[in-house]
Backbone as numpy.savetxt, mean C-alpha at the origin, in Angstrom:
# Nx Ny Nz CAx CAy CAz Cx Cy Cz
-24.23 -16.84 -7.02 -23.69 -15.62 -6.42 -22.22 -15.46 -6.73
-21.47 -16.61 -6.68 -20.04 -16.55 -6.98 -19.81 -16.10 -8.41
-20.64 -16.63 -9.32 -20.51 -16.23 -10.72 -20.80 -14.75 -10.88
-21.77 -14.26 -10.11 -22.10 -12.84 -10.17 -20.94 -11.98 -9.72
-20.28 -12.41 -8.65 -19.13 -11.64 -8.16 -18.01 -11.66 -9.19
-17.75 -12.84 -9.80 -16.70 -12.94 -10.79 -17.02 -12.10 -12.02
-18.28 -12.13 -12.41 -18.68 -11.33 -13.56 -18.47 -9.85 -13.30
-18.78 -9.43 -12.06 -18.57 -8.03 -11.72 -17.11 -7.64 -11.78
-16.22 -8.52 -11.31 -14.79 -8.23 -11.37 -14.29 -8.18 -12.79
-14.83 -9.08 -13.64 -14.43 -9.07 -15.05 -14.86 -7.77 -15.71
-16.04 -7.29 -15.35 -16.53 -6.03 -15.92 -15.65 -4.87 -15.48
-15.27 -4.85 -14.19 -14.39 -3.79 -13.69 -13.03 -3.86 -14.36
-12.54 -5.10 -14.57 -11.25 -5.29 -15.22 -11.28 -4.74 -16.64
-12.36 -4.99 -17.35 -12.47 -4.52 -18.73 -12.46 -3.00 -18.79
-13.05 -2.35 -17.81 -13.11 -0.89 -17.80 -11.74 -0.27 -17.58
-10.81 -1.01 -16.92 -9.53 -0.43 -16.54 -8.38 -0.87 -17.42
-8.57 -1.88 -18.27 -7.43 -2.54 -18.91 -6.75 -1.68 -19.97
-7.30 -0.54 -20.35 -6.71 0.29 -21.39 -5.54 1.14 -20.89
-5.38 1.33 -19.57 -4.35 2.22 -19.06 -3.07 1.45 -18.78
-1.89 2.09 -19.05 -0.61 1.43 -18.79 -0.29 1.43 -17.31
-0.70 2.45 -16.60 -0.61 2.48 -15.14 -1.93 2.98 -14.59
-2.20 2.60 -13.34 -3.47 2.98 -12.73 -3.21 3.67 -11.40
-3.76 4.88 -11.26 -3.68 5.62 -10.01 -5.04 5.58 -9.32
-5.12 6.18 -8.14 -6.38 6.20 -7.40 -7.48 6.87 -8.22
-7.15 7.98 -8.88 -8.15 8.70 -9.66 -8.65 7.92 -10.86
-7.83 7.00 -11.38 -8.21 6.23 -12.56 -8.94 4.94 -12.22
-8.87 4.50 -10.97 -9.50 3.25 -10.57 -11.02 3.39 -10.57
-11.69 2.28 -10.86 -13.15 2.31 -10.90 -13.72 2.50 -9.50
-14.89 3.10 -9.44 -15.56 3.31 -8.16 -15.85 2.00 -7.47
-16.17 0.97 -8.26 -16.50 -0.34 -7.69 -15.33 -0.95 -6.94
-14.15 -0.91 -7.54 -12.97 -1.48 -6.89 -12.66 -0.72 -5.60
-12.71 0.61 -5.67 -12.42 1.40 -4.47 -13.45 1.12 -3.37
-14.70 0.91 -3.75 -15.74 0.62 -2.77 -15.50 -0.74 -2.10
-15.08 -1.73 -2.89 -14.79 -3.06 -2.34 -13.66 -2.98 -1.31
-12.55 -2.35 -1.68 -11.39 -2.29 -0.79 -11.68 -1.44 0.44
-12.34 -0.30 0.25 -12.69 0.55 1.38 -13.63 -0.18 2.34
-14.60 -0.90 1.77 -15.55 -1.64 2.60 -14.88 -2.74 3.40
-13.96 -3.48 2.77 -13.24 -4.54 3.49 -12.36 -3.95 4.59
-11.70 -2.83 4.30 -10.85 -2.18 5.31 -11.68 -1.73 6.50
-12.83 -1.13 6.24 -13.70 -0.68 7.33 -14.23 -1.86 8.14
-14.54 -2.97 7.44 -15.04 -4.16 8.14 -13.97 -4.72 9.07
-12.75 -4.84 8.57 -11.66 -5.36 9.40 -11.43 -4.46 10.60
-11.42 -3.14 10.39 -11.21 -2.21 11.50 -12.32 -2.30 12.53
-13.55 -2.53 12.08 -14.67 -2.66 13.00 -14.57 -3.94 13.82
-14.23 -5.04 13.15 -14.14 -6.33 13.83 -12.95 -6.39 14.79
-11.81 -5.81 14.35 -10.57 -5.95 15.09 -10.26 -4.76 16.00
-11.17 -3.80 16.09 -10.89 -2.58 16.85 -10.46 -2.91 18.28
-9.38 -2.30 18.71 -8.83 -2.54 20.04 -8.94 -1.28 20.89
-8.92 -1.47 22.22 -8.82 -0.33 23.13 -7.44 0.29 22.99
-7.33 1.56 23.30 -6.04 2.22 23.17 -5.66 2.42 21.72
-6.59 2.91 20.93 -6.36 3.17 19.51 -5.08 3.98 19.33
-4.26 3.60 18.33 -3.00 4.30 18.09 -3.20 5.77 17.80
-4.36 6.14 17.29 -4.61 7.55 16.97 -4.73 8.40 18.23
-4.85 7.76 19.40 -4.95 8.51 20.65 -3.58 8.89 21.21
-2.50 8.37 20.62 -1.18 8.63 21.14 -0.75 10.08 20.88
0.12 10.58 21.77 0.67 11.91 21.57 1.62 11.90 20.37
1.87 13.09 19.84 2.81 13.23 18.73 4.07 13.90 19.24
5.07 13.12 19.65 6.29 13.74 20.20 7.04 14.52 19.13
7.71 15.55 19.56 8.55 16.33 18.65 9.71 15.46 18.18
10.04 15.53 16.88 11.11 14.70 16.34 12.15 15.57 15.63
13.39 15.16 15.75 14.46 15.84 15.03 14.32 15.57 13.53
14.74 16.53 12.71 14.69 16.33 11.27 15.68 15.26 10.83
15.48 14.76 9.62 16.38 13.78 9.03 16.93 14.36 7.73
18.08 13.86 7.30 18.67 14.34 6.05 18.00 13.64 4.87
18.17 14.21 3.69 17.59 13.59 2.50 18.22 12.22 2.25
19.49 12.07 2.55 20.13 10.77 2.37 19.58 9.75 3.36
19.32 10.18 4.59 18.71 9.28 5.58 17.32 8.86 5.13
16.58 9.79 4.53 15.26 9.46 4.01 15.36 8.40 2.91
16.27 8.63 1.96 16.44 7.69 0.86 16.83 6.30 1.36
17.80 6.24 2.25 18.23 4.95 2.78 17.12 4.29 3.60
16.34 5.10 4.30 15.22 4.55 5.06 14.17 3.92 4.16
13.85 4.58 3.05 12.87 4.03 2.11 13.40 2.73 1.51
14.68 2.72 1.15 15.27 1.48 0.62 15.18 0.36 1.65
15.39 0.71 2.92 15.28 -0.28 3.98 13.87 -0.84 4.10
12.86 0.02 3.91 11.48 -0.46 3.94 11.23 -1.52 2.86
11.77 -1.28 1.66 11.61 -2.27 0.59 12.33 -3.56 0.94
13.51 -3.47 1.56 14.23 -4.67 1.95 13.45 -5.48 2.98
12.63 -4.81 3.78 11.78 -5.50 4.77 10.45 -5.92 4.16
10.32 -5.78 2.84 9.11 -6.21 2.10 7.86 -5.52 2.64
7.98 -4.19 2.86 6.86 -3.48 3.48 5.59 -3.54 2.65
5.72 -3.73 1.33 4.51 -3.82 0.50 3.64 -5.01 0.89
4.25 -6.03 1.46 3.50 -7.18 1.98 3.22 -7.03 3.47
4.23 -6.59 4.22 4.12 -6.63 5.67 3.59 -5.35 6.29
3.70 -4.22 5.55 3.35 -2.93 6.12 4.39 -2.40 7.08
5.56 -3.05 7.12 6.60 -2.70 8.08 7.42 -1.50 7.59
6.84 -0.32 7.71 7.53 0.91 7.35 8.26 1.47 8.56
9.23 2.33 8.32 9.88 3.08 9.39 9.04 4.34 9.63
8.28 4.41 10.72 7.40 5.56 10.93 8.14 6.88 11.05
9.43 6.84 11.38 10.20 8.07 11.53 10.40 8.78 10.19
10.15 8.10 9.09 10.31 8.71 7.77 9.09 9.52 7.36
7.99 9.38 8.08 6.71 9.94 7.65 6.23 11.06 8.57
5.70 12.10 7.96 5.05 13.16 8.72 3.77 12.61 9.34
3.39 13.12 10.50 2.20 12.63 11.18 0.94 12.78 10.32
0.90 13.78 9.45 -0.29 14.03 8.63 -0.11 13.57 7.19
0.81 12.66 6.96 1.05 12.16 5.60 -0.23 11.59 4.99
-0.41 11.83 3.69 -1.52 11.25 2.93 -1.01 10.00 2.21
-1.65 8.87 2.45 -1.28 7.60 1.84 -2.31 7.25 0.76
-1.83 7.02 -0.46 -2.75 6.74 -1.57 -2.18 5.64 -2.45
-3.00 4.62 -2.71 -2.69 3.64 -3.76 -3.91 3.59 -4.68
-3.93 2.77 -5.71 -5.06 2.80 -6.64 -6.41 2.40 -6.04
-6.42 1.84 -4.83 -7.69 1.38 -4.27 -8.13 2.13 -3.02
-7.25 2.92 -2.42 -7.55 3.49 -1.11 -6.74 4.76 -0.90
-7.32 5.74 -0.20 -6.59 6.96 0.14 -7.07 7.43 1.52
-6.11 7.75 2.38 -6.46 8.24 3.71 -5.31 9.09 4.23
-5.57 9.85 5.28 -4.57 10.74 5.85 -4.21 10.31 7.26
-2.91 10.38 7.57 -2.47 10.18 8.95 -1.61 8.94 9.15
-0.42 9.16 9.72 0.45 8.04 10.06 -0.22 7.13 11.08
-0.93 7.72 12.05 -1.62 6.91 13.05 -2.68 6.02 12.41
-3.37 6.54 11.38 -4.37 5.73 10.68 -3.71 4.54 9.99
-2.56 4.79 9.35 -1.81 3.70 8.73 -1.46 2.64 9.77
-0.95 3.06 10.92 -0.53 2.13 11.95 -1.71 1.36 12.54
-2.85 2.04 12.70 -4.05 1.38 13.21 -4.55 0.35 12.21
-4.61 0.73 10.92 -5.03 -0.22 9.89 -4.13 -1.44 9.88
-2.81 -1.21 9.98 -1.87 -2.31 9.95 -2.05 -3.22 11.17
-2.21 -2.63 12.35 -2.39 -3.44 13.55 -3.62 -4.33 13.43
-4.68 -3.81 12.84 -5.90 -4.59 12.67 -5.77 -5.65 11.58
-4.98 -5.34 10.55 -4.80 -6.29 9.44 -3.76 -7.36 9.72
-2.87 -7.12 10.70 -1.74 -8.01 10.93 -2.13 -9.49 11.08
-3.16 -9.83 11.87 -3.52 -11.25 11.98 -3.89 -11.88 10.64
-4.53 -11.11 9.76 -4.91 -11.63 8.45 -3.69 -11.78 7.55
-2.77 -10.81 7.62 -1.54 -10.89 6.83 -0.75 -12.13 7.23
-0.58 -12.33 8.54 0.19 -13.47 9.03 -0.47 -14.79 8.65
-1.80 -14.81 8.65 -2.52 -16.06 8.38 -2.59 -16.39 6.90
-2.58 -15.38 6.02 -2.88 -15.61 4.60 -1.70 -15.50 3.66
-0.66 -14.76 4.04 0.45 -14.53 3.11 1.56 -15.55 3.36
1.98 -16.24 2.29 3.06 -17.21 2.40 4.36 -16.54 2.80
5.21 -17.29 3.50 6.47 -16.73 3.98 7.43 -16.36 2.86
7.26 -16.96 1.68 8.19 -16.71 0.58 7.78 -15.53 -0.30
6.85 -14.70 0.19 6.48 -13.51 -0.58 7.71 -12.64 -0.79
7.75 -11.92 -1.90 8.96 -11.18 -2.24 8.62 -9.79 -2.75
9.55 -8.87 -2.54 9.49 -7.53 -3.12 10.83 -7.28 -3.81
10.77 -6.99 -5.09 11.98 -6.66 -5.85 11.96 -5.17 -6.15
12.98 -4.46 -5.70 13.08 -3.03 -5.96 13.93 -2.82 -7.20
13.33 -2.28 -8.26 14.05 -2.04 -9.50 14.89 -0.77 -9.42
14.35 0.25 -8.79 15.07 1.51 -8.63 14.50 2.27 -7.45
15.32 3.15 -6.88 14.88 4.02 -5.80 15.78 5.24 -5.82
15.25 6.36 -6.29 16.08 7.52 -6.59 15.56 8.78 -5.91
16.51 9.60 -5.48 16.20 10.89 -4.87 16.18 11.96 -5.95
15.05 12.66 -6.07 14.92 13.79 -6.99 14.99 15.06 -6.14
16.20 15.50 -5.87 16.43 16.54 -4.87 15.71 17.84 -5.19
15.76 18.28 -6.44 15.14 19.54 -6.80 13.63 19.52 -6.73
13.05 18.31 -6.74 11.59 18.17 -6.69 11.08 17.73 -5.32
11.98 17.49 -4.38 11.62 16.99 -3.04 10.81 15.71 -3.14
11.31 14.79 -3.95 10.64 13.51 -4.15 11.65 12.37 -4.16
11.18 11.20 -3.75 11.90 9.95 -3.98 10.96 9.07 -4.79
11.47 8.51 -5.89 10.64 7.63 -6.73 11.23 6.23 -6.69
10.36 5.26 -6.59 10.79 3.86 -6.56 9.90 3.04 -7.48
10.52 2.15 -8.23 9.76 1.18 -9.03 10.05 -0.21 -8.49
9.06 -1.08 -8.53 9.15 -2.33 -7.79 8.22 -3.40 -8.36
8.42 -4.61 -7.89 7.51 -5.72 -8.17 7.28 -6.49 -6.87
6.05 -6.85 -6.60 5.73 -7.70 -5.45 5.05 -8.97 -5.95
5.52 -10.11 -5.45 4.99 -11.41 -5.85 4.82 -12.27 -4.60
3.69 -12.92 -4.48 3.49 -13.80 -3.33 2.26 -14.66 -3.49
2.26 -15.78 -2.78 1.13 -16.69 -2.80 0.36 -16.60 -1.48
-0.92 -16.94 -1.55 -1.76 -16.89 -0.37 -2.02 -18.29 0.16
-2.20 -18.38 1.49 -2.40 -19.66 2.16 -3.88 -20.06 2.14
-4.38 -20.29 0.96 -5.73 -20.83 0.78 -5.61 -22.04 -0.14
-6.61 -22.93 -0.17 -6.46 -24.19 -0.90 -6.02 -24.05 -2.36
-6.46 -23.02 -3.06 -6.10 -22.89 -4.48 -4.82 -22.07 -4.68
-4.17 -21.65 -3.59 -2.89 -20.91 -3.58 -2.75 -19.91 -4.73
-3.61 -18.90 -4.79 -3.47 -17.89 -5.84 -2.17 -17.10 -5.66
-1.66 -16.57 -6.76 -0.45 -15.76 -6.74 -0.79 -14.32 -7.07
-0.33 -13.40 -6.23 -0.45 -11.98 -6.50 0.86 -11.52 -7.12
0.78 -10.95 -8.30 1.98 -10.51 -9.03 1.70 -9.11 -9.56
2.45 -8.14 -9.05 2.10 -6.74 -9.29 3.35 -5.88 -9.44
3.38 -5.09 -10.50 4.44 -4.09 -10.69 3.87 -2.71 -10.43
4.70 -1.83 -9.87 4.22 -0.49 -9.60 5.33 0.51 -9.38
4.93 1.75 -9.19 5.84 2.85 -8.90 5.27 3.65 -7.75
6.13 4.06 -6.84 5.70 4.88 -5.72 6.48 6.19 -5.71
5.77 7.30 -5.52 6.38 8.61 -5.39 6.20 9.08 -3.95
7.30 9.29 -3.27 7.31 9.79 -1.89 7.67 11.28 -1.95
6.72 12.14 -1.64 7.00 13.58 -1.62 7.29 14.00 -0.19
8.42 14.70 0.01 8.80 15.10 1.35 8.92 16.63 1.42
8.98 17.14 2.63 9.01 18.58 2.83 10.12 18.95 3.81
10.94 19.92 3.41 11.98 20.40 4.33 11.36 21.06 5.55
10.15 21.61 5.40 9.46 22.23 6.53 9.01 21.19 7.56
8.97 19.94 7.14 8.56 18.84 8.02 9.74 17.95 8.36
10.94 18.52 8.35 12.12 17.76 8.70 12.51 16.72 7.68
12.19 17.00 6.39 12.45 16.08 5.28 11.67 14.77 5.42
10.53 14.85 6.07 9.69 13.66 6.19 8.65 13.63 5.07
8.15 12.43 4.81 7.22 12.21 3.71 5.85 12.78 4.07
5.35 13.65 3.22 4.03 14.24 3.44 2.97 13.67 2.49
3.42 13.00 1.43 2.48 12.44 0.46 3.07 11.16 -0.14
2.31 10.09 -0.05 2.71 8.78 -0.57 1.75 8.41 -1.68
2.26 8.30 -2.91 1.40 8.03 -4.07 1.91 6.78 -4.78
1.08 5.76 -4.82 1.43 4.49 -5.44 0.58 4.27 -6.68
1.21 3.93 -7.80 0.47 3.57 -9.02 0.90 2.17 -9.43
-0.03 1.46 -10.07 0.21 0.07 -10.47 0.18 -0.06 -11.98
0.99 -0.98 -12.50 0.93 -1.29 -13.92 -0.21 -2.27 -14.22
-0.68 -2.95 -13.20 -1.80 -3.88 -13.33 -3.07 -3.20 -12.83
-4.14 -3.20 -13.61 -5.39 -2.59 -13.13 -5.86 -3.25 -11.82
-6.38 -2.47 -10.88 -6.79 -3.02 -9.59 -7.79 -4.17 -9.68
-8.73 -4.10 -10.63 -9.69 -5.18 -10.77 -9.00 -6.48 -11.16
-7.95 -6.37 -11.96 -7.20 -7.56 -12.34 -6.44 -8.13 -11.15
-5.94 -7.25 -10.27 -5.28 -7.71 -9.06 -6.28 -8.48 -8.19
-7.49 -7.94 -8.03 -8.52 -8.65 -7.27 -8.86 -9.98 -7.92
-8.88 -10.01 -9.25 -9.21 -11.24 -9.97 -8.16 -12.32 -9.71
-6.89 -11.91 -9.51 -5.83 -12.87 -9.22 -6.14 -13.70 -7.98
-6.93 -13.15 -7.06 -7.28 -13.88 -5.84 -8.10 -15.13 -6.12
-8.76 -15.19 -7.28 -9.63 -16.30 -7.61 -8.97 -17.33 -8.54
-7.76 -17.03 -8.99 -7.12 -17.89 -10.00 -6.17 -18.86 -9.32
-6.38 -20.18 -9.47 -5.48 -21.16 -8.86 -4.08 -21.09 -9.48
-3.08 -21.37 -8.67 -1.71 -21.41 -9.17 -1.34 -22.86 -9.51
């Protein structure tokens, strides 16, 4: 069975390896099904009373474009790609979050997913995980902030696999929403199937 799973990942990897970057639309259906299924399983197992999606949405004052830029840079400094520790004040309540493996709408959904995943993150990710931000720039005329980055970290399992991933994130914001992020789009230089395969490779 293990060989079957590995063979499947190798097949998915081969299908994706021709692209220099991979977005959600370019990712294989198999990879997206695996990640979506695991996310749903964790949410089912870890579901708590008082779901964050039940909270009210208080009115918030707008933020400046410079505050948005500095806030995003701060998220990278807090290694949010590993921890999920974003500043929620930067995001519109109905923001769409998309990476090459998963896409969903709603800040509350992000927070609920993170709350359910937190015990697994704390248990599996080594403390020395790192995020290196190569650039983070405001494209004022396009209402976008673009950031390029690398995340590297080892997992707390006996074979200590290393996840090593380069990517770019485009944060689209709207002045109508107080300069908050309405669309989060992450693309990877490493095909998603190859990222999953890294989980099986000893360091």
